[in-house]
Amino acid sequence: MSQKTESGKKILNVGVIGLGHWGPNVARNLANHPRASLKYVCDTNEKAFRKVQSLPLGDCRFVTDPAEVFADRAVQAVAIVTPSSTHYDLTRQALLAGKHVLCEKPFTLLTEQGEELCRLAAERRKKIMVGFTFLYNNAVRKLKTLGDSKTVGKLYYLTSNRSHMGLVRQDVDVIWDLAPHDISIFNYILGAVPEKVAATGAMPLSGNRCDVAFLTLYYPGGVIGHIYLSWLDSNKERLLRLIGDKARVDFDDLNNLEPVRIFRKGIALNGDAEPDFGAFRFLLRDGDIISPKIKMAEPLGQMIDCFVSSILDGKKIMTDGRFAVDITRTLLAAQESLKNNGLQQPVK
């Protein structure tokens, strides 16, 4: 049962496991959430506790063993913000202990592991949310609206550039670390999962792990998505584009003033053209550049709010375990394509 305040408001008791790069941000949002009570922060390195000591932690406990968090029956949910290779085991332990789970992406490194966790959550009536934070970004939600409307017209393809110098992960390559962001956005906008994937890459830093990669995703209906990922590029870029016959839409995550811009320019085949007039006759459209107003809000804060509401109020989770498994399947297909020199691989 949920804890209640004196006013009768339901409160979610939660613990955070992992205080590396992202964990302190998750802990901050939970500590400041009006309907959550942070009962534990856990990390194997006690020095990591310094990262959250300035937060309003109340009676929160600092522990180095996740088992202590799982064993406390008062804790209803846990946030797992640890290295990717540990997600499956920790999520499984949490579900077996009767906890709801917020797990950082990627959910699992194997499809079978993700499917098992989804079944376990269903059996125990527990919820899983996976941290695809960009889907809780108001700019990305605007992209979805524009993609579904007549603004873009017929969608031809999507592109995404995600580059920076570092942060280089030690347990996964650049595809597993960065591609989940873009694949999740593509799947969300298109409402579909890619059927095939082709991937190429290079390993200049370690020789055994991809540091730069190029992915092409083939979606139903002939729409393709192209993703460039790099830990090596000194030009930090977070740019995603939708290209349609009526307009192009840009999402620049580094532009805080105008994150979304609509270019009302496009090219399409003129259906009235005579078949013998050259090869084709094209219709060019030119128009205004528009920057729609985007309400600024921290995506992680909105994601945490959805997690809390899903448990206390029974609301649906957009980035649940099933959504995450589809992305794992896509990542595994990309991995297989890399092994086969970029040959297209089915998403299965």
Coordinates of C-alpha atoms in Angstrom, one line a residue:
M1 CA 0.0 0.0 0.0
S2 CA 1.1 3.6 -0.7
Q3 CA 2.2 5.8 2.2
K4 CA -0.1 8.8 2.8
T5 CA 0.5 12.2 4.2
E6 CA -1.6 13.8 6.9
S7 CA -3.7 15.4 4.1
G8 CA -4.4 11.9 2.7
K9 CA -2.2 12.4 -0.4
K10 CA -0.6 9.2 -1.6
I11 CA 3.2 9.1 -1.5
L12 CA 5.5 6.6 -3.3
N13 CA 8.4 5.3 -1.4
V14 CA 11.4 4.7 -3.7
G15 CA 15.1 3.9 -3.8
V16 CA 17.8 4.8 -6.3
I17 CA 20.5 2.3 -7.2
G18 CA 23.5 3.8 -8.9
L19 CA 25.0 7.3 -8.5
G20 CA 27.3 7.4 -11.5
H21 CA 26.8 10.0 -14.3
W22 CA 23.0 10.0 -14.5
G23 CA 21.9 8.6 -11.1
P24 CA 22.3 11.9 -9.1
N25 CA 19.8 13.6 -11.6
V26 CA 17.3 10.8 -11.0
A27 CA 17.8 11.1 -7.2
R28 CA 17.3 14.9 -7.4
N29 CA 14.0 14.6 -9.2
L30 CA 12.7 12.0 -6.9
A31 CA 13.8 13.9 -3.8
N32 CA 12.1 17.0 -5.0
H33 CA 8.9 15.3 -6.3
P34 CA 5.8 16.2 -4.1
R35 CA 4.4 12.7 -4.3
A36 CA 7.6 10.7 -3.8
S37 CA 9.7 9.9 -0.8
L38 CA 13.3 8.9 -1.4
K39 CA 14.1 6.2 1.2
Y40 CA 17.4 4.9 -0.2
V41 CA 20.3 5.8 -2.4
C42 CA 22.7 3.0 -3.1
D43 CA 26.1 2.8 -4.7
T44 CA 29.0 0.4 -4.2
N45 CA 31.4 3.4 -4.0
E46 CA 30.7 5.4 -0.8
K47 CA 32.4 8.5 -2.3
A48 CA 29.5 8.7 -4.7
F49 CA 27.1 9.7 -1.9
R50 CA 28.7 13.2 -1.9
K51 CA 26.9 13.9 -5.2
V52 CA 23.5 13.9 -3.5
Q53 CA 24.2 15.1 0.0
S54 CA 22.9 18.6 -0.9
L55 CA 19.4 17.2 -1.7
P56 CA 16.5 17.4 0.7
L57 CA 16.9 13.7 1.6
G58 CA 15.1 13.6 5.0
D59 CA 15.3 10.1 6.5
C60 CA 16.9 8.7 3.3
R61 CA 19.5 5.9 4.0
F62 CA 22.8 5.5 2.2
V63 CA 23.7 1.9 1.5
T64 CA 26.3 0.0 -0.7
D65 CA 24.3 -3.2 -1.2
P66 CA 21.1 -3.2 -3.4
A67 CA 19.8 -6.2 -1.4
E68 CA 19.1 -3.8 1.5
V69 CA 16.8 -1.7 -0.7
F70 CA 15.0 -4.8 -2.1
A71 CA 14.5 -6.2 1.4
D72 CA 12.7 -3.2 2.8
R73 CA 9.0 -3.8 2.3
A74 CA 8.2 -0.2 2.7
V75 CA 9.9 0.6 -0.6
Q76 CA 7.5 0.3 -3.4
A77 CA 9.7 1.2 -6.4
V78 CA 13.3 1.4 -7.4
A79 CA 15.2 3.4 -10.0
I80 CA 18.1 1.4 -11.5
V81 CA 20.8 3.7 -12.9
T82 CA 23.7 1.4 -13.2
P83 CA 25.9 0.1 -16.0
S84 CA 24.0 -1.6 -18.8
S85 CA 25.3 -5.0 -18.2
T86 CA 23.7 -5.0 -14.7
H87 CA 20.2 -4.0 -15.7
Y88 CA 18.8 -7.4 -16.2
D89 CA 20.0 -8.9 -12.9
L90 CA 19.0 -5.9 -10.8
T91 CA 15.6 -5.4 -12.4
R92 CA 14.9 -9.1 -11.9
Q93 CA 15.8 -8.9 -8.2
A94 CA 13.6 -5.9 -7.8
L95 CA 10.6 -7.5 -9.4
L96 CA 11.1 -10.7 -7.4
A97 CA 11.1 -8.5 -4.3
G98 CA 7.8 -6.9 -5.3
K99 CA 9.0 -3.5 -6.5
H100 CA 8.0 -1.4 -9.5
V101 CA 11.1 -0.5 -11.6
L102 CA 12.4 2.5 -13.4
C103 CA 15.4 1.2 -15.4
E104 CA 17.9 3.3 -17.4
K105 CA 18.2 2.4 -21.1
P106 CA 19.2 0.1 -22.6
F107 CA 16.7 -2.2 -20.8
T108 CA 18.6 -5.4 -21.4
L109 CA 21.4 -6.6 -23.7
L110 CA 19.4 -9.7 -24.9
T111 CA 15.8 -9.9 -26.1
E112 CA 15.1 -13.0 -24.1
Q113 CA 16.1 -11.2 -20.9
G114 CA 13.7 -8.3 -21.7
E115 CA 10.9 -10.7 -22.5
E116 CA 11.4 -12.6 -19.2
L117 CA 11.3 -9.3 -17.2
C118 CA 8.1 -8.3 -18.9
R119 CA 6.5 -11.6 -18.1
L120 CA 7.7 -11.4 -14.5
A121 CA 6.3 -7.9 -14.1
A122 CA 2.9 -9.0 -15.5
E123 CA 2.8 -12.0 -13.2
R124 CA 3.5 -9.9 -10.1
R125 CA 1.4 -6.9 -11.3
K126 CA 4.4 -4.6 -11.2
K127 CA 5.2 -1.8 -13.6
I128 CA 8.4 -1.3 -15.6
M129 CA 9.4 2.1 -17.1
V130 CA 12.6 2.4 -19.2
G131 CA 14.4 5.7 -19.2
F132 CA 14.0 6.9 -22.8
T133 CA 14.1 10.4 -21.6
F134 CA 13.7 12.1 -25.0
L135 CA 10.1 10.8 -25.3
Y136 CA 9.3 13.1 -22.3
N137 CA 10.8 16.1 -24.1
N138 CA 8.2 18.6 -25.2
A139 CA 10.1 19.3 -28.4
V140 CA 10.0 15.6 -29.4
R141 CA 6.3 15.5 -28.6
K142 CA 5.9 18.4 -30.9
L143 CA 7.8 16.4 -33.6
K144 CA 5.3 13.6 -33.2
T145 CA 2.4 16.1 -33.6
L146 CA 3.9 17.6 -36.7
G147 CA 4.7 14.1 -38.1
D148 CA 1.1 13.0 -37.6
S149 CA -0.3 16.2 -39.1
K150 CA -0.3 17.5 -42.7
T151 CA 2.6 19.9 -41.9
V152 CA 5.3 17.5 -43.1
G153 CA 3.2 15.8 -45.7
K154 CA 4.3 12.5 -46.9
L155 CA 7.3 11.5 -44.7
Y156 CA 10.3 10.4 -46.8
Y157 CA 12.9 9.8 -44.2
L158 CA 14.4 10.8 -40.8
T159 CA 18.0 11.6 -39.9
S160 CA 19.8 12.0 -36.6
N161 CA 23.3 13.1 -35.7
R162 CA 24.5 12.4 -32.1
S163 CA 28.1 13.3 -31.7
H164 CA 30.5 14.5 -28.9
M165 CA 34.0 13.8 -27.6
G166 CA 33.4 11.4 -24.7
L167 CA 31.7 10.2 -22.4
V168 CA 33.2 6.8 -23.5
R169 CA 31.5 3.9 -21.8
Q170 CA 33.5 0.9 -20.6
D171 CA 30.8 -1.8 -20.7
V172 CA 29.0 -1.1 -24.1
D173 CA 29.8 0.5 -27.4
V174 CA 28.6 3.7 -28.9
I175 CA 25.6 2.0 -30.5
W176 CA 24.2 0.6 -27.3
D177 CA 25.0 3.8 -25.4
L178 CA 23.6 6.4 -27.8
A179 CA 21.4 4.8 -30.5
P180 CA 18.6 3.9 -28.1
H181 CA 17.8 7.6 -27.9
D182 CA 17.3 8.0 -31.6
I183 CA 15.6 4.6 -32.2
S184 CA 13.1 5.4 -29.5
I185 CA 12.3 8.8 -31.1
F186 CA 12.0 7.3 -34.6
N187 CA 9.7 4.5 -33.3
Y188 CA 7.6 7.0 -31.4
I189 CA 7.2 9.4 -34.3
L190 CA 6.4 6.6 -36.8
G191 CA 4.4 4.4 -34.4
A192 CA 6.3 1.4 -35.8
V193 CA 9.4 -0.8 -35.4
P194 CA 12.0 -1.1 -38.1
E195 CA 11.9 -4.3 -40.2
K196 CA 15.6 -4.3 -41.1
V197 CA 18.8 -2.6 -40.0
A198 CA 22.1 -2.0 -41.7
A199 CA 25.1 -0.8 -39.6
T200 CA 28.7 0.0 -40.2
G201 CA 31.3 1.4 -37.7
A202 CA 34.9 1.7 -36.6
M203 CA 36.8 1.0 -33.4
P204 CA 39.8 3.3 -33.3
L205 CA 40.0 3.7 -29.5
S206 CA 40.0 0.2 -28.3
G207 CA 40.0 -2.1 -31.3
N208 CA 37.2 -4.2 -29.8
R209 CA 34.3 -1.8 -29.3
C210 CA 32.6 0.5 -31.8
D211 CA 33.3 4.2 -31.2
V212 CA 31.7 5.6 -34.3
A213 CA 28.7 4.1 -36.2
F214 CA 26.3 4.7 -39.0
L215 CA 22.9 3.0 -38.8
T216 CA 20.1 2.8 -41.4
L217 CA 16.7 1.6 -40.2
Y218 CA 14.1 0.4 -42.7
Y219 CA 10.5 1.0 -41.5
P220 CA 7.2 -0.3 -42.9
G221 CA 5.9 1.8 -45.8
G222 CA 9.3 2.6 -47.3
V223 CA 10.4 5.2 -44.7
I224 CA 14.0 5.0 -43.6
G225 CA 15.9 6.4 -40.7
H226 CA 19.6 7.2 -40.7
I227 CA 21.6 7.7 -37.5
Y228 CA 25.2 8.9 -37.1
L229 CA 26.8 8.2 -33.7
S230 CA 30.3 9.2 -32.4
W231 CA 32.3 9.5 -29.3
L232 CA 35.2 10.9 -31.3
D233 CA 33.7 14.0 -33.0
S234 CA 34.8 17.3 -31.3
N235 CA 31.6 18.9 -32.8
K236 CA 28.9 18.2 -30.2
E237 CA 25.7 17.8 -32.1
R238 CA 22.1 16.7 -31.2
L239 CA 20.2 17.2 -34.4
L240 CA 17.2 15.2 -35.7
R241 CA 15.3 15.9 -38.9
L242 CA 12.1 14.8 -40.5
I243 CA 12.0 15.2 -44.3
G244 CA 8.7 15.2 -46.1
D245 CA 7.2 16.4 -49.4
K246 CA 5.8 19.5 -47.8
A247 CA 8.3 20.5 -45.2
R248 CA 11.4 19.7 -43.2
V249 CA 11.4 19.8 -39.4
D250 CA 14.6 20.2 -37.4
F251 CA 14.9 19.3 -33.7
D252 CA 18.2 20.8 -32.3
D253 CA 18.5 19.7 -28.7
L254 CA 21.3 22.1 -28.1
N255 CA 19.2 25.1 -29.1
N256 CA 17.3 26.2 -26.0
L257 CA 15.6 29.2 -27.7
E258 CA 14.3 27.5 -30.9
P259 CA 14.6 23.7 -30.5
V260 CA 12.1 23.0 -33.3
R261 CA 12.1 24.7 -36.6
I262 CA 9.8 24.1 -39.5
F263 CA 11.0 24.8 -43.1
R264 CA 8.0 24.9 -45.4
K265 CA 10.0 23.7 -48.4
G266 CA 9.5 20.4 -50.2
I267 CA 9.7 18.5 -53.4
A268 CA 7.2 16.0 -54.8
L269 CA 6.3 14.4 -58.1
N270 CA 3.7 16.5 -60.0
G271 CA 0.9 14.0 -60.7
D272 CA -0.3 16.1 -63.6
A273 CA 3.0 15.7 -65.6
E274 CA 2.9 14.1 -69.0
P275 CA 4.7 10.7 -68.9
D276 CA 6.8 11.6 -71.9
F277 CA 8.1 14.9 -70.5
G278 CA 11.6 13.8 -69.7
A279 CA 12.0 11.3 -66.8
F280 CA 9.9 13.1 -64.3
R281 CA 8.4 16.5 -63.5
F282 CA 8.8 17.7 -60.0
L283 CA 6.8 20.2 -57.9
L284 CA 9.0 22.4 -55.7
R285 CA 7.4 24.1 -52.7
D286 CA 8.9 27.1 -51.0
G287 CA 7.6 28.8 -47.8
D288 CA 8.3 30.3 -44.4
I289 CA 10.6 29.1 -41.7
I290 CA 8.6 28.7 -38.4
S291 CA 9.7 28.2 -34.9
P292 CA 6.8 26.9 -32.9
K293 CA 6.6 27.8 -29.2
I294 CA 7.8 24.9 -27.0
K295 CA 7.0 24.9 -23.3
M296 CA 10.3 24.4 -21.6
A297 CA 10.4 21.7 -18.9
E298 CA 13.1 19.2 -17.8
P299 CA 12.4 15.9 -19.7
L300 CA 13.7 13.8 -16.8
G301 CA 11.4 15.6 -14.4
Q302 CA 8.4 14.9 -16.6
M303 CA 9.5 11.2 -17.0
I304 CA 9.8 10.9 -13.2
D305 CA 6.3 12.4 -12.8
C306 CA 4.9 9.9 -15.3
F307 CA 6.6 7.1 -13.3
V308 CA 5.1 8.2 -10.0
S309 CA 1.7 8.8 -11.5
S310 CA 1.7 5.4 -13.3
I311 CA 2.0 3.6 -9.9
L312 CA -0.1 5.9 -7.7
D313 CA -2.8 6.7 -10.2
G314 CA -2.7 3.7 -12.6
K315 CA -1.7 5.7 -15.6
K316 CA -0.3 4.0 -18.7
I317 CA 3.5 4.0 -19.3
M318 CA 4.6 5.0 -22.8
T319 CA 8.2 3.6 -22.5
D320 CA 7.3 0.3 -20.8
G321 CA 9.2 -3.0 -21.0
R322 CA 7.6 -4.0 -24.3
F323 CA 8.6 -0.7 -26.0
A324 CA 12.1 -1.3 -24.7
V325 CA 12.3 -4.9 -25.9
D326 CA 11.6 -3.7 -29.5
I327 CA 14.6 -1.4 -29.2
T328 CA 16.8 -4.2 -27.9
R329 CA 15.8 -6.3 -30.9
T330 CA 16.8 -3.4 -33.2
L331 CA 20.1 -3.0 -31.4
L332 CA 20.9 -6.7 -31.7
A333 CA 20.1 -6.5 -35.4
A334 CA 22.5 -3.6 -35.8
Q335 CA 25.2 -5.6 -33.9
E336 CA 24.7 -8.5 -36.3
S337 CA 25.0 -6.2 -39.3
L338 CA 28.3 -4.9 -38.0
K339 CA 29.6 -8.4 -37.8
N340 CA 28.5 -8.9 -41.4
N341 CA 30.1 -5.8 -42.9
G342 CA 27.0 -3.8 -43.0
L343 CA 24.7 -6.4 -44.5
Q344 CA 21.0 -5.7 -43.8
Q345 CA 19.7 -7.8 -40.9
P346 CA 16.0 -8.5 -40.0
V347 CA 14.7 -7.2 -36.6
K348 CA 13.5 -10.3 -34.9

